[in-house]
GROMACS .gro file of C-alpha atoms in nm:
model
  306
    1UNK     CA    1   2.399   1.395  -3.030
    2UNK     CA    2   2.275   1.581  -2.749
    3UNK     CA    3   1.926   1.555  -2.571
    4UNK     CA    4   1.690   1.829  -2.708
    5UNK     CA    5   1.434   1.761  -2.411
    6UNK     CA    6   1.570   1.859  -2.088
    7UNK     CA    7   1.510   1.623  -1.753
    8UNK     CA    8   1.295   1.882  -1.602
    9UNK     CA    9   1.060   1.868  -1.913
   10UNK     CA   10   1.036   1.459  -1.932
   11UNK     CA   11   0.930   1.417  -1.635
   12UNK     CA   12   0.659   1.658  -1.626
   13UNK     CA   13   0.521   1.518  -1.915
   14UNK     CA   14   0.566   1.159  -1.743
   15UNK     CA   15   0.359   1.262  -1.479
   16UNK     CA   16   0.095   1.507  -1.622
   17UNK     CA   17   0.047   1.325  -1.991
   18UNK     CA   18   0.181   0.959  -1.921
   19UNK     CA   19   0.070   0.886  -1.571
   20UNK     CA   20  -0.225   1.057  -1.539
   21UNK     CA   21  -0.402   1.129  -1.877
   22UNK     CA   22  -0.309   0.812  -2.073
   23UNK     CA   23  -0.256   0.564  -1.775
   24UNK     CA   24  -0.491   0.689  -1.554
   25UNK     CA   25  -0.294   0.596  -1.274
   26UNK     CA   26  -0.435   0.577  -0.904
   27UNK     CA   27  -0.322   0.867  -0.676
   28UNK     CA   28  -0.108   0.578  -0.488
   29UNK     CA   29   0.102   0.510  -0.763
   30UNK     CA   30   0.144   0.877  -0.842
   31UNK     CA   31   0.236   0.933  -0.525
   32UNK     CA   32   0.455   0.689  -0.497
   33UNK     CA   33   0.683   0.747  -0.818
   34UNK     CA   34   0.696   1.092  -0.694
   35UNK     CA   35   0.848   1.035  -0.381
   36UNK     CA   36   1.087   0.811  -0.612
   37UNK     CA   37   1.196   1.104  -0.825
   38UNK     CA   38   1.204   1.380  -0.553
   39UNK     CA   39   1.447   1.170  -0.335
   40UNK     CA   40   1.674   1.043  -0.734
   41UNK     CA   41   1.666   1.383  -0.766
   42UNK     CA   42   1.782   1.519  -0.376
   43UNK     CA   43   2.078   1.239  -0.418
   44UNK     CA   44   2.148   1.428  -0.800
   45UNK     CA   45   2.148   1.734  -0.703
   46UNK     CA   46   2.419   1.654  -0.409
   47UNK     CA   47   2.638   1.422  -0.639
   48UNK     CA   48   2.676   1.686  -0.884
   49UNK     CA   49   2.601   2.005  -0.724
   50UNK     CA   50   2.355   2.129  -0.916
   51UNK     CA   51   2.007   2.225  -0.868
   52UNK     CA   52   1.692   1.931  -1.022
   53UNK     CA   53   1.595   2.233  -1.262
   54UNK     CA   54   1.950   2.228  -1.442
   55UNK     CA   55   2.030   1.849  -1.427
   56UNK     CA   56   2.051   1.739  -1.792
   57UNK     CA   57   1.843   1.393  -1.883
   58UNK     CA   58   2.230   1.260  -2.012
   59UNK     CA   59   2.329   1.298  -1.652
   60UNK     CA   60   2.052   1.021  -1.492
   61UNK     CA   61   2.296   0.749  -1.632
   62UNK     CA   62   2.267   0.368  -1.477
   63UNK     CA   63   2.622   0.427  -1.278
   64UNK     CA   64   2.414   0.716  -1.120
   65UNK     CA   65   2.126   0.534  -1.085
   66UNK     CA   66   2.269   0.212  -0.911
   67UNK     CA   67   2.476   0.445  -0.669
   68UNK     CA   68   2.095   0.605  -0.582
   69UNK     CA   69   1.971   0.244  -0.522
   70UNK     CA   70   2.250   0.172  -0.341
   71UNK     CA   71   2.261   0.482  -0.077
   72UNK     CA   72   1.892   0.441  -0.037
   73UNK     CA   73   1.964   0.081   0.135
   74UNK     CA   74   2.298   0.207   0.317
   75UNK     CA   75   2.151   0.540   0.452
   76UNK     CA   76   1.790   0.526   0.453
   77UNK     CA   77   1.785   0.146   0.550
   78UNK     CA   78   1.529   0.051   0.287
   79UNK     CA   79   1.511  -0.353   0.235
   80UNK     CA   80   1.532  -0.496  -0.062
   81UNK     CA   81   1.178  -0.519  -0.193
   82UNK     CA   82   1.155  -0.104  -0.115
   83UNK     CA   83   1.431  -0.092  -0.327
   84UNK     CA   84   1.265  -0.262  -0.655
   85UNK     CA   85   0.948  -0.028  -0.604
   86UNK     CA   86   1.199   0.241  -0.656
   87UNK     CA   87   1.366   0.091  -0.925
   88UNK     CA   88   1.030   0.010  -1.104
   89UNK     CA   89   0.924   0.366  -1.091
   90UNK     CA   90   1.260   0.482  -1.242
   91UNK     CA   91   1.200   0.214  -1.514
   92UNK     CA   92   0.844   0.352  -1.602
   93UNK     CA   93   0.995   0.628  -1.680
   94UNK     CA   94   1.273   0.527  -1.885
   95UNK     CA   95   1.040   0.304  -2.068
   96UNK     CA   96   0.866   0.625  -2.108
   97UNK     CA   97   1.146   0.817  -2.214
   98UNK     CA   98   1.261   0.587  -2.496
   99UNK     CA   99   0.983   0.658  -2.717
  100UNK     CA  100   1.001   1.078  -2.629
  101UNK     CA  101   1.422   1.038  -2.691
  102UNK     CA  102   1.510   0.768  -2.902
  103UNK     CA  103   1.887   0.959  -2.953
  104UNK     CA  104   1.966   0.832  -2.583
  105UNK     CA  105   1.860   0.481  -2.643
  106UNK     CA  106   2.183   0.347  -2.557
  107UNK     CA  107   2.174   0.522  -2.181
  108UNK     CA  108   1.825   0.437  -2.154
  109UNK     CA  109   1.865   0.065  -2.233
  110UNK     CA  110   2.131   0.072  -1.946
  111UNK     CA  111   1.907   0.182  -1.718
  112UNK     CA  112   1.655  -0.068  -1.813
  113UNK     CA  113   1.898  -0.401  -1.822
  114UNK     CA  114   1.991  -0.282  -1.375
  115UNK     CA  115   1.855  -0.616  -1.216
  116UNK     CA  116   1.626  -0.608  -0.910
  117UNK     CA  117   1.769  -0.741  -0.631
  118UNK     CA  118   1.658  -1.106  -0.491
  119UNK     CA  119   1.560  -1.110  -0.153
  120UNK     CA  120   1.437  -1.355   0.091
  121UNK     CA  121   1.064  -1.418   0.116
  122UNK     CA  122   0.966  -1.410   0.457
  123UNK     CA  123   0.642  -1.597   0.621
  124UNK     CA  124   0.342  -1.348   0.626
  125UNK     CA  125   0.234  -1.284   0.979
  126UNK     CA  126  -0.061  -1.308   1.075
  127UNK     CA  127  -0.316  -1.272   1.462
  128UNK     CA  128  -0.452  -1.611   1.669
  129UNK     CA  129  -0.784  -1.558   1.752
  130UNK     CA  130  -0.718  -1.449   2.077
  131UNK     CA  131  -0.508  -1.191   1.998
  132UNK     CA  132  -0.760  -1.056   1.755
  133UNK     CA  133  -1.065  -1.041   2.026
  134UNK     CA  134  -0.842  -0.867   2.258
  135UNK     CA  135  -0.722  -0.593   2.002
  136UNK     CA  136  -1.111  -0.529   1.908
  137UNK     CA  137  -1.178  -0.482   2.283
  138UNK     CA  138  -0.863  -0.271   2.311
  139UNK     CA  139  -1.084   0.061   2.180
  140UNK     CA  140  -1.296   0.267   2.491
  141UNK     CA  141  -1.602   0.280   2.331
  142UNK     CA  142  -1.753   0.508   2.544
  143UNK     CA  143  -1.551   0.808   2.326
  144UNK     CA  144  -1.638   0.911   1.968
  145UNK     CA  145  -1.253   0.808   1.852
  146UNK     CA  146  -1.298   0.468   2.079
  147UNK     CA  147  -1.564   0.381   1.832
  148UNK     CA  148  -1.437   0.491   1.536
  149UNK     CA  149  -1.131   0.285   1.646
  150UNK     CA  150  -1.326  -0.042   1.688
  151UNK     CA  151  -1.497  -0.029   1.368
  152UNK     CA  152  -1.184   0.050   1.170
  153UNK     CA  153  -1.023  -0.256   1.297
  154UNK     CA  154  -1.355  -0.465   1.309
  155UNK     CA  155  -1.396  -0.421   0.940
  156UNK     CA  156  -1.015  -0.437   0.866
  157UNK     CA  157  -1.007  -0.780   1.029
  158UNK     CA  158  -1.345  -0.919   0.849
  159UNK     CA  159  -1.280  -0.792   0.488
  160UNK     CA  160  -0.934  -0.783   0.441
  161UNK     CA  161  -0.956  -0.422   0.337
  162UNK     CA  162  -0.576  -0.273   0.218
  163UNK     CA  163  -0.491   0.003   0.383
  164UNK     CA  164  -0.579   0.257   0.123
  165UNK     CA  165  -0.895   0.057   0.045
  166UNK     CA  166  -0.986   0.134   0.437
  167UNK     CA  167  -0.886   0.478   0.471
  168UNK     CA  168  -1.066   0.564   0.101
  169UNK     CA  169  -1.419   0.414   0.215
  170UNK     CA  170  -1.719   0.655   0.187
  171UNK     CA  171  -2.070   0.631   0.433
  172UNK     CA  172  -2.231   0.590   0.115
  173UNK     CA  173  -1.948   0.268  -0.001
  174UNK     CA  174  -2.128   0.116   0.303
  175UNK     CA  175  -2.493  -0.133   0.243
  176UNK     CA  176  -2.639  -0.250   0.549
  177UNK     CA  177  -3.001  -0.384   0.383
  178UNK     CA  178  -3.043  -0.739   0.236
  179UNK     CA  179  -2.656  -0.904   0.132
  180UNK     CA  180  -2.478  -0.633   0.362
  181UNK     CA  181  -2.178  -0.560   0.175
  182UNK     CA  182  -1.915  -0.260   0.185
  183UNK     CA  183  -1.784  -0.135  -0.178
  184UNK     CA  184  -1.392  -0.023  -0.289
  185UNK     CA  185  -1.191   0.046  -0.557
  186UNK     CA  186  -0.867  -0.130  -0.491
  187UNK     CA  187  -0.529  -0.197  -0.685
  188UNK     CA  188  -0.522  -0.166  -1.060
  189UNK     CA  189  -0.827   0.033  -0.996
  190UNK     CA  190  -1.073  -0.308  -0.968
  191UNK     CA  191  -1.408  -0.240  -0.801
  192UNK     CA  192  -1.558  -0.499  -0.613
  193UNK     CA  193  -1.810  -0.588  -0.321
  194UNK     CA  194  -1.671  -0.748   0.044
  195UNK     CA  195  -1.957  -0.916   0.234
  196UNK     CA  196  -2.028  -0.808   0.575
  197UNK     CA  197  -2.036  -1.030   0.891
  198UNK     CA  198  -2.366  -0.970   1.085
  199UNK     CA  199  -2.156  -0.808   1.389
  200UNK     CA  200  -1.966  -0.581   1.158
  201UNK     CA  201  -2.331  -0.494   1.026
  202UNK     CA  202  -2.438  -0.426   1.370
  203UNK     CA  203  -2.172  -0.199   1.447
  204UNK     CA  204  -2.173  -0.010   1.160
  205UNK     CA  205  -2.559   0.070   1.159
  206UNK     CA  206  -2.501   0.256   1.554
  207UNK     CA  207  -2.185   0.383   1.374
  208UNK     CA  208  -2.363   0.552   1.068
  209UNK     CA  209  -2.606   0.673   1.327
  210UNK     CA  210  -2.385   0.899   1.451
  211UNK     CA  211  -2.354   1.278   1.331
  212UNK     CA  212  -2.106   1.266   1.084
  213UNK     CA  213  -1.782   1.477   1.163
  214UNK     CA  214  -1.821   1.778   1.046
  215UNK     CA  215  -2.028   1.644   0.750
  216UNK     CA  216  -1.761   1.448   0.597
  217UNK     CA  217  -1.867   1.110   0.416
  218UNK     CA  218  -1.547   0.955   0.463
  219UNK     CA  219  -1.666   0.648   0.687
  220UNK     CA  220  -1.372   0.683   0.980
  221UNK     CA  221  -1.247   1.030   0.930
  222UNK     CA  222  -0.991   1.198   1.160
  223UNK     CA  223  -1.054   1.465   1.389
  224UNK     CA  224  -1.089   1.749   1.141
  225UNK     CA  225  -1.363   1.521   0.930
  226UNK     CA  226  -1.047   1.420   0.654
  227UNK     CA  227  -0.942   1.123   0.576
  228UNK     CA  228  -0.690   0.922   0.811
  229UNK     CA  229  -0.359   0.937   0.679
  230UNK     CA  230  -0.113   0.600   0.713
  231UNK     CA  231   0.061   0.761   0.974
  232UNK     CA  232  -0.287   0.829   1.182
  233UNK     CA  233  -0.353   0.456   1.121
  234UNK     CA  234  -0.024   0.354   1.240
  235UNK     CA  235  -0.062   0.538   1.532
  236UNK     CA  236  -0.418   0.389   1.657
  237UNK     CA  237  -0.283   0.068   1.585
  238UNK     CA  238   0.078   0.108   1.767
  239UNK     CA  239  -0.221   0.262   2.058
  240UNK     CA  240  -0.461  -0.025   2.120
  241UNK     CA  241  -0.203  -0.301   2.029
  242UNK     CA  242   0.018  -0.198   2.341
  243UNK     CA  243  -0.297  -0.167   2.526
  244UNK     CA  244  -0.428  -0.543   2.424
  245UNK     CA  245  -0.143  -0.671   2.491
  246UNK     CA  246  -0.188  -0.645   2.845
  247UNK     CA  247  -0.447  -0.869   2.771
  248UNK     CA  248  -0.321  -1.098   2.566
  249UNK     CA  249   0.037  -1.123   2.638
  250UNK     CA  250   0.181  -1.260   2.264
  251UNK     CA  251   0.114  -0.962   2.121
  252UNK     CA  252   0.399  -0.752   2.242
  253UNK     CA  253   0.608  -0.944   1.986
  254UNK     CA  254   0.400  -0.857   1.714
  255UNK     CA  255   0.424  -0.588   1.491
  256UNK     CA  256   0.005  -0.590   1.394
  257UNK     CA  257  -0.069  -0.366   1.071
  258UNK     CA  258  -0.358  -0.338   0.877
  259UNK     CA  259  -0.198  -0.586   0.623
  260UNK     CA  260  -0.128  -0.840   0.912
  261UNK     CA  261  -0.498  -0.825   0.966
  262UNK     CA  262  -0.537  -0.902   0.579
  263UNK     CA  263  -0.400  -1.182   0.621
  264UNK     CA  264  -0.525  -1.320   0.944
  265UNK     CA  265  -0.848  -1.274   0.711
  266UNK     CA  266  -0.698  -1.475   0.452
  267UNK     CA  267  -0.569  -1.779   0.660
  268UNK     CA  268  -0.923  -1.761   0.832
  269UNK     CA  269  -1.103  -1.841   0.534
  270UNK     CA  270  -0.879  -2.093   0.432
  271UNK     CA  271  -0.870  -2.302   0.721
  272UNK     CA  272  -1.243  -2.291   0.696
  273UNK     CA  273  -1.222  -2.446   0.368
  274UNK     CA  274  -1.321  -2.171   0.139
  275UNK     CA  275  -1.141  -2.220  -0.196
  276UNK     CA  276  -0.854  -2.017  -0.295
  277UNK     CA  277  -0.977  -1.884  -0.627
  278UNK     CA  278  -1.276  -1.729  -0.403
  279UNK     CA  279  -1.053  -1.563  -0.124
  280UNK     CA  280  -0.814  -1.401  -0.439
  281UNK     CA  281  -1.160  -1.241  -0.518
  282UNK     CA  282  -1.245  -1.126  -0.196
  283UNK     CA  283  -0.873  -1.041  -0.132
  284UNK     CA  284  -0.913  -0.853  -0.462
  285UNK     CA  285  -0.566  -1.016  -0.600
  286UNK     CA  286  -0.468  -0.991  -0.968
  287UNK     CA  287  -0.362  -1.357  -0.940
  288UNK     CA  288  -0.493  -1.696  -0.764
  289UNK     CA  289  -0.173  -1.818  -0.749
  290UNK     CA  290  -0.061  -1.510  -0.486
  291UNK     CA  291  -0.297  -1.635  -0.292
  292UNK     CA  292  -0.079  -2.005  -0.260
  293UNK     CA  293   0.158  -1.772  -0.012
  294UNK     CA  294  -0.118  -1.910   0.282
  295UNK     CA  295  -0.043  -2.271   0.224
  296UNK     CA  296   0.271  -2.241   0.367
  297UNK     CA  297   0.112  -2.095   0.712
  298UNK     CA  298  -0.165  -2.376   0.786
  299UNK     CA  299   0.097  -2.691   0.874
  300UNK     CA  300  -0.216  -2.855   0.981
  301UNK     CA  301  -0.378  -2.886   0.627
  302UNK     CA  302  -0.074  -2.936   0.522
  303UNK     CA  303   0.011  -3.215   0.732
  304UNK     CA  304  -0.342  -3.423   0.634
  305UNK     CA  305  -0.212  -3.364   0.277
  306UNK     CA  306   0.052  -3.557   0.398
   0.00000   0.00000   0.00000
């Protein structure tokens, strides 16, 4: 028995009724299973020759869908963990559609029973201290974008801020009074409170003293008052890191990130001796245990467990 419901018409409904209505996803996730489907649906449309509006749900079979998987890692060089976050977007929605078209349970259970692929787990990576002072200095602060730049990084490197969590803060997600804290909504949509160092505090009271860019609240716009997009981010960082490392030499192996600086946070409060059921809260992790990933980076505590 054919499919009644055509591809085109699932997935719209995935998105507009599943995703956002009854989920309540974040815009992250939404935008990330989108750019899932628009590139399953590129590598459909030049497999069978046909354009995404007349592809038939039938037709998204798990011989298709491994081949997709597969030419993502050949041509688009994707590693294997890039190629799970695909595959668990395509599984949301199969998971979806099994309930909407229970005539194409057979296909859909296919689709569900493709494996992720194992890969290796790789050491985090992670900034000495001297390599952190010299990429804070990196920033001329004697320009409006210099300071912005310092601050972004400065708070990045004390609160351990993901990168959407950083980009997404508001002047108003910032207290400076008594118990100086900034305020986020991270992943799986948990709110919580960072503390603020009493530098950071410092220089994010001259910061906030400053005319906002073109009235935006977004606390380190771009140039046009929006909000910095990952690419603008990458940039600033790809920027000062090539110009600390004339400072500080050991950085022009390093590929620094605003999740490196996460977890130079992480390892930082650690070796201090903060417990690791406190730093998952700060972190904002859904699990202590993810936190255990750091144990593996301080030999030295491990070595007087020893």
């Amino acid at each position: 028995m054919k499919s009644k419901a055509t591809l085109a018409a699932l997935l719209e409904n995935f998105f507009t009724q599943r995703l956002m209505n009854q989920r309540q996803a974040s815009p992250h996730t939404i935008s990330s299973y989108r750019d899932t489907f628009r590139l399953l649906l590129q590598f459909a449309q030049q497999r069978l020759h046909r354009p995404p509006a007349r592809l038939a749900f039938e037709e998204i079979d798990a011989p298709m869908i491994t081949a997709f998987l597969d030419d993502l890692e050949k041509n688009r060089g994707i590693t294997a963990r890039s190629r799970n976050l695909r595959l668990t977007a395509i599984r949301s929605f199969f998971h979806y559609a099994a309930y909407e078209e229970p005539s194409r349970a057979a296909q859909i259970q296919r689709v569900l029973a493709i494996p992720g692929k194992r890969h290796t787990r790789s050491l985090v990576h992670f900034l000495s201290r001297p390599e952190i002072d010299a990429l804070l200095e990196a920033p001329d602060q004697g320009t409006w974008f210099g300071r912005r730049d310092h601050g972004l990084l400065l708070v990045a490197v004390q609160t351990g801020l993901r990168l959407s969590e950083l980009t997404g803060l508001q002047r108003g997600d910032v207290v400076l009074g008594t118990g100086a804290h900034v305020r986020c909504i991270g992943k799986g949509r948990k709110e919580r409170c960072t503390p603020l160092a009493r530098s950071t505090v410092a220089v994010l009271k001259a910061w906030l003293r400053e005319p906002p860019r073109r009235n935006t609240e977004v606390l380190f716009p771009n140039a046009r008052g929006g909000r910095l997009s990952p690419d603008g981010v990458h940039y600033l960082f790809v920027k000062h890191c090539a110009a600390a490392s004339k400072v500080c030499a050991s950085l022009k192996h390093k590929r620094v990130t605003v999740h490196v600086l996460r977890h130079t946070m992480a390892l930082d409060l650690l070796q201090q001796g903060v417990d690791r059921s406190v730093i998952a809260l700060w972190l904002g992790h859904e699990s202590v245990e993810t936190t255990q990933i750091y144990y593996a980076q301080t030999p030295d505590m491990c070595s007087k467990a020893i």
